[in-house]
Coordinates of N, CA and C in Angstrom, one line a residue:
Chain A
G1 N -16.0 -7.2 3.5 CA -14.6 -7.3 3.3 C -13.8 -6.7 4.5
D2 N -12.5 -6.9 4.4 CA -11.6 -6.4 5.5 C -11.7 -4.8 5.5
S3 N -11.4 -4.3 6.7 CA -11.3 -2.8 6.8 C -10.3 -2.5 7.9
V4 N -9.6 -1.4 7.7 CA -8.6 -1.0 8.7 C -8.8 0.5 9.0
T5 N -8.8 0.8 10.3 CA -9.0 2.2 10.8 C -7.8 2.6 11.6
Q6 N -7.2 3.7 11.2 CA -6.1 4.2 12.0 C -6.4 5.7 12.3
M7 N -5.7 6.1 13.4 CA -5.9 7.4 13.9 C -5.7 8.5 12.8
E8 N -6.5 9.5 12.9 CA -6.4 10.6 12.0 C -5.1 11.4 12.3
G9 N -4.5 11.9 11.3 CA -3.4 12.8 11.5 C -3.8 14.2 11.2
P10 N -2.8 15.1 11.0 CA -1.4 14.8 11.2 C -1.0 14.8 12.6
V11 N 0.1 14.1 12.9 CA 0.7 14.1 14.2 C 2.0 14.8 14.2
T12 N 2.2 15.8 15.1 CA 3.4 16.5 15.1 C 4.0 16.4 16.5
L13 N 5.3 15.9 16.5 CA 6.0 15.7 17.8 C 7.4 16.3 17.8
S14 N 7.9 16.5 18.9 CA 9.3 17.0 19.1 C 10.2 15.8 19.1
E15 N 11.4 16.0 18.7 CA 12.4 14.9 18.7 C 12.5 14.3 20.1
E16 N 12.6 13.0 20.2 CA 12.7 12.2 21.4 C 11.4 12.0 22.1
A17 N 10.3 12.5 21.6 CA 9.0 12.2 22.2 C 8.6 10.8 21.9
F18 N 7.5 10.3 22.7 CA 7.0 9.0 22.5 C 5.9 9.1 21.5
L19 N 5.8 8.0 20.6 CA 4.9 8.0 19.5 C 3.9 6.8 19.7
T20 N 2.6 7.1 19.5 CA 1.6 6.0 19.4 C 0.8 6.4 18.2
I21 N 0.6 5.4 17.3 CA -0.4 5.6 16.2 C -1.3 4.4 16.3
N22 N -2.6 4.7 16.6 CA -3.6 3.6 16.8 C -4.1 3.0 15.5
C23 N -4.3 1.7 15.5 CA -4.8 1.0 14.4 C -5.7 -0.2 14.8
T24 N -6.9 -0.3 14.3 CA -7.8 -1.4 14.5 C -8.3 -1.9 13.2
Y25 N -8.7 -3.2 13.2 CA -9.0 -3.9 12.0 C -10.3 -4.6 12.1
T26 N -11.0 -4.9 11.0 CA -12.1 -5.8 10.9 C -11.8 -6.7 9.8
A27 N -11.9 -8.0 10.1 CA -11.5 -9.0 9.1 C -12.2 -10.3 9.4
T28 N -12.3 -11.1 8.4 CA -12.8 -12.5 8.5 C -11.6 -13.3 8.9
G29 N -11.7 -14.0 10.0 CA -10.6 -14.8 10.4 C -9.5 -14.0 11.1
Y30 N -8.3 -14.4 10.9 CA -7.1 -13.8 11.6 C -6.1 -13.4 10.6
P31 N -6.2 -12.1 10.2 CA -5.3 -11.6 9.1 C -3.9 -11.5 9.6
S32 N -2.9 -11.4 8.8 CA -1.6 -10.9 9.1 C -1.7 -9.4 9.1
L33 N -0.9 -8.7 10.0 CA -1.0 -7.3 10.1 C 0.4 -6.7 9.8
F34 N 0.3 -5.5 9.2 CA 1.6 -4.9 8.8 C 1.5 -3.4 9.0
W35 N 2.7 -2.8 9.2 CA 2.8 -1.3 9.1 C 3.8 -1.0 8.0
Y36 N 3.3 -0.2 7.1 CA 4.2 0.3 6.0 C 4.5 1.8 6.2
V37 N 5.6 2.2 5.7 CA 6.0 3.6 5.9 C 6.3 4.2 4.5
Q38 N 5.9 5.4 4.3 CA 6.2 6.1 3.0 C 6.9 7.4 3.3
Y39 N 8.2 7.5 3.0 CA 9.0 8.7 3.2 C 8.7 9.6 2.0
P40 N 8.9 10.9 2.2 CA 8.6 11.9 1.2 C 9.3 11.5 -0.2
G41 N 8.5 11.4 -1.2 CA 9.0 11.1 -2.5 C 9.4 9.7 -2.8
E42 N 9.1 8.8 -1.8 CA 9.5 7.4 -2.0 C 8.3 6.5 -2.0
G43 N 8.5 5.2 -2.3 CA 7.4 4.2 -2.3 C 7.2 3.7 -1.0
L44 N 6.2 2.8 -0.9 CA 5.8 2.2 0.4 C 6.9 1.2 0.8
Q45 N 7.3 1.2 2.0 CA 8.3 0.2 2.5 C 7.7 -0.5 3.7
L46 N 7.9 -1.8 3.8 CA 7.4 -2.6 4.9 C 8.2 -2.1 6.1
L47 N 7.6 -1.8 7.2 CA 8.2 -1.4 8.5 C 8.3 -2.6 9.4
L48 N 7.2 -3.2 9.6 CA 7.1 -4.4 10.5 C 5.9 -5.2 10.3
K49 N 5.8 -6.4 10.8 CA 4.7 -7.3 10.6 C 4.5 -8.2 11.8
A50 N 3.2 -8.7 11.9 CA 2.9 -9.8 12.9 C 1.9 -10.7 12.2
T51 N 2.1 -12.0 12.3 CA 1.2 -12.9 11.6 C 0.2 -13.7 12.5
K52 N 0.4 -13.6 13.8 CA -0.6 -14.2 14.7 C -0.7 -13.5 16.0
A53 N -1.8 -13.8 16.7 CA -2.1 -13.1 18.0 C -0.9 -13.2 18.9
D54 N -0.7 -12.0 19.6 CA 0.3 -11.8 20.6 C 1.7 -11.7 20.0
D55 N 1.8 -11.8 18.7 CA 3.1 -11.6 18.0 C 3.5 -10.1 18.2
K56 N 4.7 -9.8 18.3 CA 5.2 -8.4 18.3 C 6.1 -8.2 17.1
G57 N 5.8 -7.3 16.3 CA 6.7 -6.9 15.2 C 7.6 -5.8 15.6
S58 N 8.8 -5.7 15.2 CA 9.7 -4.6 15.6 C 10.7 -4.3 14.5
N59 N 11.1 -3.1 14.4 CA 12.1 -2.7 13.4 C 12.4 -1.2 13.6
K60 N 13.7 -0.8 13.5 CA 14.1 0.6 13.6 C 13.6 1.3 14.9
G61 N 13.4 0.5 16.0 CA 12.9 1.1 17.2 C 11.4 1.2 17.3
F62 N 10.7 0.9 16.2 CA 9.2 0.8 16.2 C 8.8 -0.6 16.7
E63 N 7.6 -0.6 17.3 CA 7.0 -1.9 17.7 C 5.5 -1.9 17.6
A64 N 4.9 -3.0 17.3 CA 3.5 -3.2 17.3 C 3.1 -4.6 17.7
T65 N 2.1 -4.8 18.6 CA 1.7 -6.1 19.1 C 0.3 -6.4 18.5
Y66 N 0.2 -7.6 18.0 CA -1.1 -8.1 17.5 C -2.0 -8.5 18.6
R67 N -3.1 -7.7 18.8 CA -4.0 -7.9 19.9 C -5.3 -8.4 19.4
K68 N -5.5 -9.7 19.5 CA -6.7 -10.3 18.9 C -8.0 -9.9 19.7
E69 N -7.9 -9.7 21.0 CA -9.0 -9.4 21.8 C -9.6 -8.0 21.5
T70 N -8.7 -7.1 21.1 CA -9.1 -5.7 20.8 C -9.0 -5.4 19.3
T71 N -8.7 -6.4 18.5 CA -8.5 -6.3 17.1 C -7.7 -5.0 16.8
S72 N -6.5 -5.0 17.4 CA -5.7 -3.8 17.3 C -4.2 -4.1 17.0
F73 N -3.5 -3.1 16.4 CA -2.1 -3.3 16.1 C -1.5 -1.9 16.1
H74 N -1.4 -1.3 17.3 CA -0.9 0.0 17.5 C 0.6 0.1 17.3
L75 N 1.0 1.2 16.6 CA 2.4 1.4 16.4 C 3.0 2.3 17.5
E76 N 4.2 1.9 18.0 CA 4.8 2.7 19.1 C 6.3 2.9 18.8
K77 N 6.8 4.0 19.3 CA 8.3 4.2 19.3 C 8.6 5.1 20.5
G78 N 9.6 4.7 21.2 CA 9.9 5.4 22.5 C 10.5 6.7 22.3
S79 N 11.2 7.0 21.2 CA 11.9 8.2 21.1 C 12.1 8.5 19.6
V80 N 11.2 9.4 19.0 CA 11.2 9.6 17.6 C 12.3 10.5 17.2
Q81 N 12.8 10.4 15.9 CA 13.8 11.3 15.4 C 13.2 12.0 14.2
V82 N 13.9 13.1 13.8 CA 13.4 13.9 12.6 C 13.3 13.0 11.4
S83 N 14.2 12.0 11.3 CA 14.2 11.2 10.1 C 13.0 10.2 10.1
D84 N 12.2 10.1 11.2 CA 11.0 9.3 11.2 C 9.8 10.0 10.5
S85 N 10.0 11.3 10.2 CA 8.9 12.0 9.5 C 8.5 11.3 8.2
A86 N 7.2 10.9 8.1 CA 6.7 10.1 7.0 C 5.2 9.9 7.2
V87 N 4.7 9.2 6.2 CA 3.3 8.7 6.4 C 3.3 7.2 6.7
Y88 N 2.6 6.8 7.7 CA 2.5 5.5 8.2 C 1.2 4.8 7.9
F89 N 1.2 3.7 7.3 CA 0.0 3.0 6.9 C -0.1 1.6 7.7
C90 N -1.2 1.4 8.3 CA -1.5 0.1 8.9 C -2.3 -0.7 7.8
A91 N -2.0 -2.0 7.8 CA -2.6 -2.8 6.7 C -2.9 -4.2 7.2
A92 N -4.0 -4.8 6.7 CA -4.4 -6.2 7.1 C -4.3 -7.0 5.8
Y93 N -3.8 -8.2 5.9 CA -3.5 -9.1 4.8 C -4.2 -10.4 5.0
S94 N -5.2 -10.7 4.2 CA -6.0 -11.9 4.3 C -6.7 -12.3 3.0
G95 N -7.4 -13.4 3.0 CA -8.1 -13.6 1.7 C -8.2 -15.0 1.3
G96 N -7.7 -15.9 2.1 CA -7.8 -17.3 1.7 C -6.9 -17.7 0.5
S97 N -7.4 -18.0 -0.6 CA -6.5 -18.4 -1.7 C -5.9 -17.3 -2.5
N98 N -6.4 -16.1 -2.4 CA -5.8 -14.9 -3.0 C -5.7 -13.8 -2.0
Y99 N -4.5 -13.8 -1.4 CA -4.3 -12.8 -0.4 C -4.2 -11.4 -1.0
K100 N -4.8 -10.5 -0.3 CA -4.7 -9.1 -0.7 C -4.6 -8.2 0.6
L101 N -4.0 -7.0 0.4 CA -3.7 -6.1 1.5 C -4.7 -5.0 1.5
T102 N -5.3 -4.8 2.6 CA -6.2 -3.7 2.8 C -5.6 -2.6 3.7
F103 N -5.5 -1.4 3.3 CA -4.8 -0.3 4.0 C -5.8 0.6 4.8
G104 N -5.2 1.1 5.8 CA -5.9 2.3 6.5 C -5.5 3.5 5.7
K105 N -6.1 4.7 6.1 CA -5.9 5.9 5.3 C -4.5 6.6 5.5
G106 N -3.8 6.1 6.5 CA -2.5 6.7 6.6 C -2.5 7.8 7.7
T107 N -1.3 7.9 8.4 CA -1.1 9.0 9.4 C 0.2 9.7 9.1
L108 N 0.1 11.0 8.9 CA 1.3 11.8 8.6 C 1.9 12.2 9.9
L109 N 3.2 11.8 10.1 CA 4.0 12.1 11.2 C 5.0 13.1 10.9
T110 N 5.1 14.2 11.6 CA 6.1 15.2 11.4 C 6.9 15.4 12.8
V111 N 8.2 15.2 12.7 CA 9.0 15.3 13.9 C 9.9 16.5 13.8
N112 N 9.7 17.4 14.7 CA 10.5 18.7 14.7 C 11.7 18.6 15.6
P113 N 12.8 19.2 15.2 CA 14.1 19.1 16.0 C 13.9 20.0 17.3
Chain B
E1 N 18.4 -8.0 -4.3 CA 17.5 -8.3 -5.5 C 16.9 -6.9 -5.9
A2 N 16.7 -6.8 -7.3 CA 16.1 -5.6 -7.8 C 14.7 -5.5 -7.3
G3 N 14.2 -4.3 -7.1 CA 12.9 -4.0 -6.7 C 11.9 -4.0 -7.8
V4 N 10.7 -3.6 -7.4 CA 9.6 -3.5 -8.4 C 9.8 -2.2 -9.2
A5 N 9.9 -2.3 -10.5 CA 10.1 -1.1 -11.4 C 8.8 -0.6 -12.0
Q6 N 8.6 0.7 -12.0 CA 7.5 1.3 -12.6 C 7.9 2.4 -13.5
S7 N 7.1 2.6 -14.5 CA 7.4 3.8 -15.4 C 6.1 4.2 -16.0
P8 N 5.9 5.5 -16.4 CA 6.8 6.6 -16.0 C 6.7 7.0 -14.6
R9 N 7.5 7.8 -14.1 CA 7.4 8.3 -12.7 C 6.3 9.3 -12.5
Y10 N 6.2 10.2 -13.5 CA 5.1 11.2 -13.5 C 4.5 11.3 -14.9
K11 N 3.2 11.6 -14.9 CA 2.5 11.8 -16.1 C 1.4 12.9 -16.0
I12 N 1.3 13.8 -16.9 CA 0.3 14.8 -16.9 C -0.5 14.7 -18.2
I13 N -1.8 14.6 -18.1 CA -2.6 14.5 -19.3 C -3.9 15.3 -19.1
E14 N -4.6 15.6 -20.2 CA -5.8 16.2 -20.1 C -7.0 15.2 -20.0
K15 N -8.1 15.6 -19.5 CA -9.2 14.7 -19.3 C -9.6 14.2 -20.7
R16 N -10.1 13.0 -20.8 CA -10.5 12.3 -22.0 C -9.4 11.7 -22.8
Q17 N -8.1 12.1 -22.4 CA -7.0 11.4 -23.0 C -6.8 10.0 -22.4
S18 N -5.9 9.2 -23.1 CA -5.6 7.9 -22.5 C -4.2 7.9 -22.0
V19 N -3.9 6.9 -21.1 CA -2.6 6.8 -20.5 C -2.3 5.4 -20.2
A20 N -1.1 5.0 -20.1 CA -0.7 3.6 -19.8 C 0.5 3.7 -18.8
F21 N 0.5 2.8 -17.9 CA 1.5 2.6 -16.9 C 2.1 1.2 -17.0
W22 N 3.4 1.1 -16.7 CA 4.1 -0.2 -16.9 C 4.7 -0.6 -15.5
C23 N 4.7 -1.9 -15.3 CA 5.3 -2.4 -14.1 C 6.0 -3.7 -14.4
N24 N 7.2 -3.8 -13.8 CA 8.0 -5.0 -13.9 C 8.3 -5.5 -12.4
P25 N 7.7 -6.6 -12.1 CA 7.8 -7.1 -10.7 C 9.1 -7.7 -10.4
I26 N 9.3 -8.0 -9.1 CA 10.5 -8.7 -8.7 C 10.5 -10.1 -9.4
S27 N 11.7 -10.5 -9.9 CA 11.8 -11.8 -10.6 C 11.3 -12.9 -9.7
G28 N 10.4 -13.7 -10.3 CA 9.9 -14.9 -9.6 C 8.6 -14.7 -8.8
H29 N 8.2 -13.4 -8.7 CA 7.0 -13.1 -7.9 C 5.8 -13.4 -8.8
A30 N 4.9 -14.4 -8.3 CA 3.8 -14.8 -9.1 C 2.6 -13.8 -9.0
T31 N 2.5 -13.1 -7.9 CA 1.3 -12.3 -7.7 C 1.7 -10.8 -7.8
L32 N 0.9 -10.1 -8.6 CA 1.1 -8.7 -8.9 C -0.2 -8.0 -8.6
Y33 N 0.0 -6.8 -8.0 CA -1.2 -6.0 -7.7 C -1.0 -4.6 -8.3
W34 N -2.1 -3.9 -8.6 CA -2.1 -2.5 -8.9 C -3.0 -1.8 -7.9
Y35 N -2.5 -0.8 -7.3 CA -3.2 0.0 -6.3 C -3.3 1.4 -6.8
Q36 N -4.4 2.1 -6.4 CA -4.6 3.5 -6.6 C -4.5 4.2 -5.3
Q37 N -3.7 5.2 -5.2 CA -3.5 6.0 -4.0 C -3.9 7.5 -4.3
I38 N -5.1 7.9 -3.9 CA -5.5 9.3 -4.0 C -4.9 10.1 -2.8
L39 N -4.5 11.3 -3.1 CA -3.9 12.1 -2.1 C -4.7 12.1 -0.8
G40 N -4.0 11.8 0.3 CA -4.6 11.8 1.6 C -5.3 10.6 2.0
Q41 N -5.3 9.6 1.1 CA -6.0 8.3 1.4 C -5.0 7.1 1.3
G42 N -5.4 6.0 1.9 CA -4.6 4.8 1.8 C -4.8 4.2 0.4
P43 N -3.8 3.4 0.0 CA -3.9 2.7 -1.3 C -5.1 1.8 -1.4
K44 N -5.8 1.8 -2.6 CA -7.0 1.0 -2.8 C -6.7 0.0 -3.9
L45 N -6.9 -1.3 -3.7 CA -6.6 -2.3 -4.7 C -7.5 -2.1 -5.9
L46 N -6.9 -2.1 -7.1 CA -7.6 -2.1 -8.3 C -7.7 -3.5 -8.9
I47 N -6.6 -4.2 -9.0 CA -6.6 -5.5 -9.6 C -5.5 -6.3 -9.1
Q48 N -5.7 -7.6 -9.0 CA -4.7 -8.6 -8.6 C -4.6 -9.7 -9.6
F49 N -3.3 -10.0 -10.0 CA -3.0 -11.1 -10.9 C -2.3 -12.2 -10.1
Q50 N -2.6 -13.4 -10.5 CA -1.8 -14.6 -10.1 C -1.2 -15.2 -11.4
N51 N 0.1 -15.0 -11.6 CA 0.7 -15.3 -12.9 C 0.0 -14.4 -13.9
N52 N -0.5 -15.0 -15.0 CA -1.1 -14.1 -16.0 C -2.7 -14.1 -15.9
G53 N -3.2 -14.6 -14.8 CA -4.7 -14.6 -14.6 C -5.1 -13.6 -13.6
V54 N -6.3 -13.0 -13.8 CA -6.9 -12.1 -12.9 C -7.6 -12.9 -11.8
V55 N -7.3 -12.5 -10.5 CA -8.0 -13.2 -9.4 C -8.9 -12.3 -8.7
D56 N -8.7 -10.9 -8.9 CA -9.6 -10.0 -8.2 C -9.6 -8.7 -9.0
D57 N -10.7 -8.3 -9.6 CA -10.7 -7.0 -10.3 C -12.0 -6.3 -9.9
S58 N -12.5 -6.6 -8.7 CA -13.9 -6.1 -8.3 C -13.9 -4.6 -8.1
Q59 N -12.8 -4.0 -7.8 CA -12.8 -2.5 -7.7 C -12.2 -1.8 -8.8
L60 N -12.0 -2.4 -9.9 CA -11.5 -1.8 -11.1 C -12.6 -1.2 -11.9
P61 N -12.6 0.1 -12.2 CA -13.7 0.7 -13.1 C -13.5 0.3 -14.5
K62 N -14.2 -0.8 -14.8 CA -13.9 -1.5 -16.1 C -14.4 -0.7 -17.3
D63 N -15.2 0.3 -17.1 CA -15.6 1.1 -18.3 C -14.4 1.9 -18.8
R64 N -13.4 2.2 -18.0 CA -12.3 3.0 -18.4 C -10.9 2.5 -18.1
F65 N -10.8 1.6 -17.2 CA -9.6 1.0 -16.8 C -9.5 -0.4 -17.3
S66 N -8.2 -0.8 -17.8 CA -8.0 -2.1 -18.2 C -6.5 -2.5 -17.8
A67 N -6.3 -3.7 -17.6 CA -4.9 -4.2 -17.2 C -4.7 -5.5 -17.7
E68 N -3.4 -5.8 -18.0 CA -3.0 -7.1 -18.5 C -1.6 -7.5 -18.0
R69 N -1.4 -8.7 -17.9 CA -0.1 -9.2 -17.5 C 0.3 -10.3 -18.4
L70 N 1.0 -9.9 -19.5 CA 1.4 -10.9 -20.5 C 2.5 -11.8 -20.0
K71 N 2.3 -13.1 -20.2 CA 3.4 -14.1 -19.9 C 3.6 -14.1 -18.4
G72 N 2.7 -13.5 -17.6 CA 2.9 -13.6 -16.2 C 4.1 -12.9 -15.6
V73 N 4.6 -11.9 -16.3 CA 5.7 -11.1 -15.8 C 5.3 -9.6 -15.7
D74 N 5.7 -8.8 -16.7 CA 5.3 -7.4 -16.7 C 3.8 -7.2 -16.8
S75 N 3.4 -6.0 -16.4 CA 2.0 -5.7 -16.4 C 1.8 -4.2 -16.9
T76 N 0.7 -4.0 -17.6 CA 0.4 -2.6 -17.9 C -1.0 -2.3 -17.4
L77 N -1.2 -1.1 -17.0 CA -2.5 -0.6 -16.6 C -2.9 0.6 -17.5
K78 N -4.0 0.6 -18.0 CA -4.4 1.6 -19.0 C -5.7 2.3 -18.5
I79 N -5.8 3.6 -18.8 CA -7.0 4.4 -18.5 C -7.4 5.1 -19.8
Q80 N -8.6 4.9 -20.2 CA -9.1 5.5 -21.4 C -10.6 5.5 -21.4
P81 N -11.2 6.7 -21.4 CA -10.6 8.0 -21.3 C -10.4 8.4 -19.8
A82 N -9.4 9.3 -19.5 CA -9.2 9.7 -18.2 C -10.2 10.8 -17.7
K83 N -10.4 10.7 -16.4 CA -11.3 11.7 -15.8 C -10.4 12.5 -14.7
L84 N -10.9 13.6 -14.3 CA -10.2 14.4 -13.3 C -9.9 13.6 -12.0
E85 N -11.0 12.8 -11.6 CA -10.8 12.1 -10.4 C -9.9 10.9 -10.4
D86 N -9.3 10.7 -11.6 CA -8.3 9.6 -11.7 C -6.9 10.1 -11.3
S87 N -6.8 11.4 -11.0 CA -5.5 11.9 -10.5 C -5.1 11.2 -9.2
A88 N -4.0 10.6 -9.2 CA -3.6 9.7 -8.1 C -2.2 9.2 -8.4
V89 N -1.7 8.5 -7.4 CA -0.4 7.7 -7.6 C -0.9 6.3 -7.8
Y90 N -0.4 5.7 -8.9 CA -0.7 4.3 -9.2 C 0.5 3.4 -8.8
L91 N 0.3 2.5 -7.8 CA 1.3 1.7 -7.3 C 1.2 0.3 -7.8
C92 N 2.3 -0.3 -8.1 CA 2.4 -1.7 -8.5 C 3.1 -2.4 -7.3
A93 N 2.7 -3.6 -7.0 CA 3.3 -4.4 -5.9 C 3.4 -5.8 -6.4
S94 N 4.4 -6.6 -5.8 CA 4.4 -8.0 -6.1 C 4.8 -8.8 -4.9
T95 N 4.5 -10.0 -4.9 CA 4.9 -10.9 -3.8 C 5.0 -12.3 -4.4
P96 N 5.8 -13.2 -3.7 CA 5.8 -14.6 -4.2 C 4.4 -15.2 -4.1
G97 N 3.6 -14.7 -3.2 CA 2.2 -15.0 -3.2 C 1.8 -16.2 -2.4
G98 N 0.6 -16.2 -2.0 CA 0.0 -17.4 -1.5 C 0.0 -17.6 0.0
T99 N 0.8 -16.9 0.8 CA 0.8 -17.1 2.2 C 0.7 -15.8 2.9
A100 N 0.4 -15.8 4.2 CA 0.3 -14.6 5.0 C 1.7 -14.1 5.3
N101 N 2.7 -14.9 5.1 CA 4.0 -14.4 5.5 C 4.8 -13.8 4.4
S102 N 4.2 -13.6 3.3 CA 4.9 -13.0 2.1 C 4.4 -11.6 1.9
P103 N 5.0 -10.6 2.5 CA 4.5 -9.2 2.3 C 4.7 -8.7 1.0
L104 N 3.9 -7.7 0.6 CA 4.0 -7.0 -0.7 C 5.3 -6.1 -0.8
H105 N 5.9 -6.1 -1.9 CA 7.0 -5.2 -2.2 C 6.4 -4.2 -3.3
F106 N 6.6 -2.9 -2.9 CA 6.0 -1.9 -3.8 C 7.0 -1.2 -4.6
G107 N 6.6 -0.8 -5.8 CA 7.4 0.2 -6.6 C 7.2 1.6 -6.1
N108 N 7.9 2.5 -6.8 CA 7.8 3.9 -6.3 C 6.6 4.6 -6.9
G109 N 5.8 4.0 -7.8 CA 4.6 4.5 -8.2 C 4.7 5.5 -9.4
T110 N 3.6 5.7 -10.1 CA 3.4 6.7 -11.1 C 2.4 7.7 -10.7
R111 N 2.9 8.9 -10.6 CA 2.0 10.0 -10.2 C 1.3 10.6 -11.5
L112 N -0.1 10.4 -11.5 CA -0.9 10.9 -12.6 C -1.6 12.1 -12.3
T113 N -1.5 13.2 -13.1 CA -2.3 14.4 -12.9 C -3.1 14.5 -14.2
V114 N -4.5 14.6 -14.0 CA -5.4 14.8 -15.1 C -5.9 16.2 -15.0
T115 N -5.7 17.0 -16.0 CA -6.2 18.4 -16.0 C -7.4 18.7 -16.9

């Protein structure tokens, strides 16, 4: 089955620092790829997505590019804010007739002022 | 549009007791999922429904967990009897379903503590 591996956390950064959270996947075929974010006390929210190779998903200053050759979907942001503190999950979505989402373990990001 | 609704928000029970969670998906969403999220881990799929039929329950511990989706709308997930290792957040998600371009919409989850 599909699997997703993302970098271990926690990650602690100062405000305005550059963020990278690595994510690689193993899947049959070419899955759609997603980043979800979970703010403290809240549910999972879709942050961005990419559905085919070389697509770039972006939202709220975050970006990730679907790299088929390296089976990666790394999350980046040029200047993080305190409000970005959350847990970030990389996920792969595939399955033929019954799509399902497979998650990585999550990366806790803490941004200090 | 209204989001995925789940209840209760929190539940504390003793081991060997039973518990049930309820989910109301977004209107019109044919596919419904239940995920288990243990602290420090990513969500793990327990069961997937398409309308009122089960399409994947390969990771559901069927000796103690059961789920149903009557009339293809609301769903309930039950644990009987509960074990300590069932302490987790139980997430319900829905999607119109069927394509790679329809991401899942998640509820806020039910946090279960088994003592």
